[in-house]
């Protein structure tokens, strides 16, 4: 199975990076990673890309990583770009996983709306239960303070 991992970068780089770490540490190794963000957060992309590469290398795989920048608050543009990407991924035989943890509402909503038509097996969100730990690496946050949820799962199954 070919896996595409789509993630959304908003205010928190740590939220995106830590969720990716959690997913990868549970055995999910995507072939391709797509990071969507808005223009406001473009400057964060190089650090985030490097972090995802480092995590992937540590787990012995090297996904192709692409970034997509959307104008701020542009639901229609995001909707269009997600549709084009999801159509391409479906045609190429990918299963899609979506991480909405760090995403802003326009991006998260556009992605979820478009996913109705495509082969998605996960929509994940990692909740941080104690805001004393927002800007720390995954392994420095107590595990019981992090909840990784797959909204397409039954609530008892592992999220990834």
JSON list of C-alpha atoms in Angstrom, two decimals, residues 21-22 27 29 31 35 65-66 70 75 92 109 112-113 122 144 146 158:
[
{"chain": "A", "resi": 21, "resn": "UNK", "atom": "CA", "xyz": [6.67, 11.75, 15.28]},
{"chain": "A", "resi": 22, "resn": "UNK", "atom": "CA", "xyz": [3.79, 10.01, 17.08]},
{"chain": "A", "resi": 27, "resn": "UNK", "atom": "CA", "xyz": [4.82, 2.21, 12.50]},
{"chain": "A", "resi": 29, "resn": "UNK", "atom": "CA", "xyz": [5.88, 5.26, 7.15]},
{"chain": "A", "resi": 31, "resn": "UNK", "atom": "CA", "xyz": [5.92, 7.40, 0.93]},
{"chain": "A", "resi": 35, "resn": "UNK", "atom": "CA", "xyz": [2.60, 20.14, 4.04]},
{"chain": "A", "resi": 65, "resn": "UNK", "atom": "CA", "xyz": [8.19, 15.96, 1.00]},
{"chain": "A", "resi": 66, "resn": "UNK", "atom": "CA", "xyz": [6.28, 18.70, -0.82]},
{"chain": "A", "resi": 70, "resn": "UNK", "atom": "CA", "xyz": [-2.20, 28.96, 0.13]},
{"chain": "A", "resi": 75, "resn": "UNK", "atom": "CA", "xyz": [-10.91, 28.51, 1.61]},
{"chain": "A", "resi": 92, "resn": "UNK", "atom": "CA", "xyz": [-1.57, 7.00, -8.48]},
{"chain": "A", "resi": 109, "resn": "UNK", "atom": "CA", "xyz": [-12.21, 22.42, 6.59]},
{"chain": "A", "resi": 112, "resn": "UNK", "atom": "CA", "xyz": [-11.99, 17.37, 5.20]},
{"chain": "A", "resi": 113, "resn": "UNK", "atom": "CA", "xyz": [-14.67, 18.51, 2.72]},
{"chain": "A", "resi": 122, "resn": "UNK", "atom": "CA", "xyz": [-7.17, 8.40, 8.73]},
{"chain": "A", "resi": 144, "resn": "UNK", "atom": "CA", "xyz": [-0.35, 10.56, 29.16]},
{"chain": "A", "resi": 146, "resn": "UNK", "atom": "CA", "xyz": [-0.86, 13.51, 24.52]},
{"chain": "A", "resi": 158, "resn": "UNK", "atom": "CA", "xyz": [-4.75, 2.58, 17.48]}
]
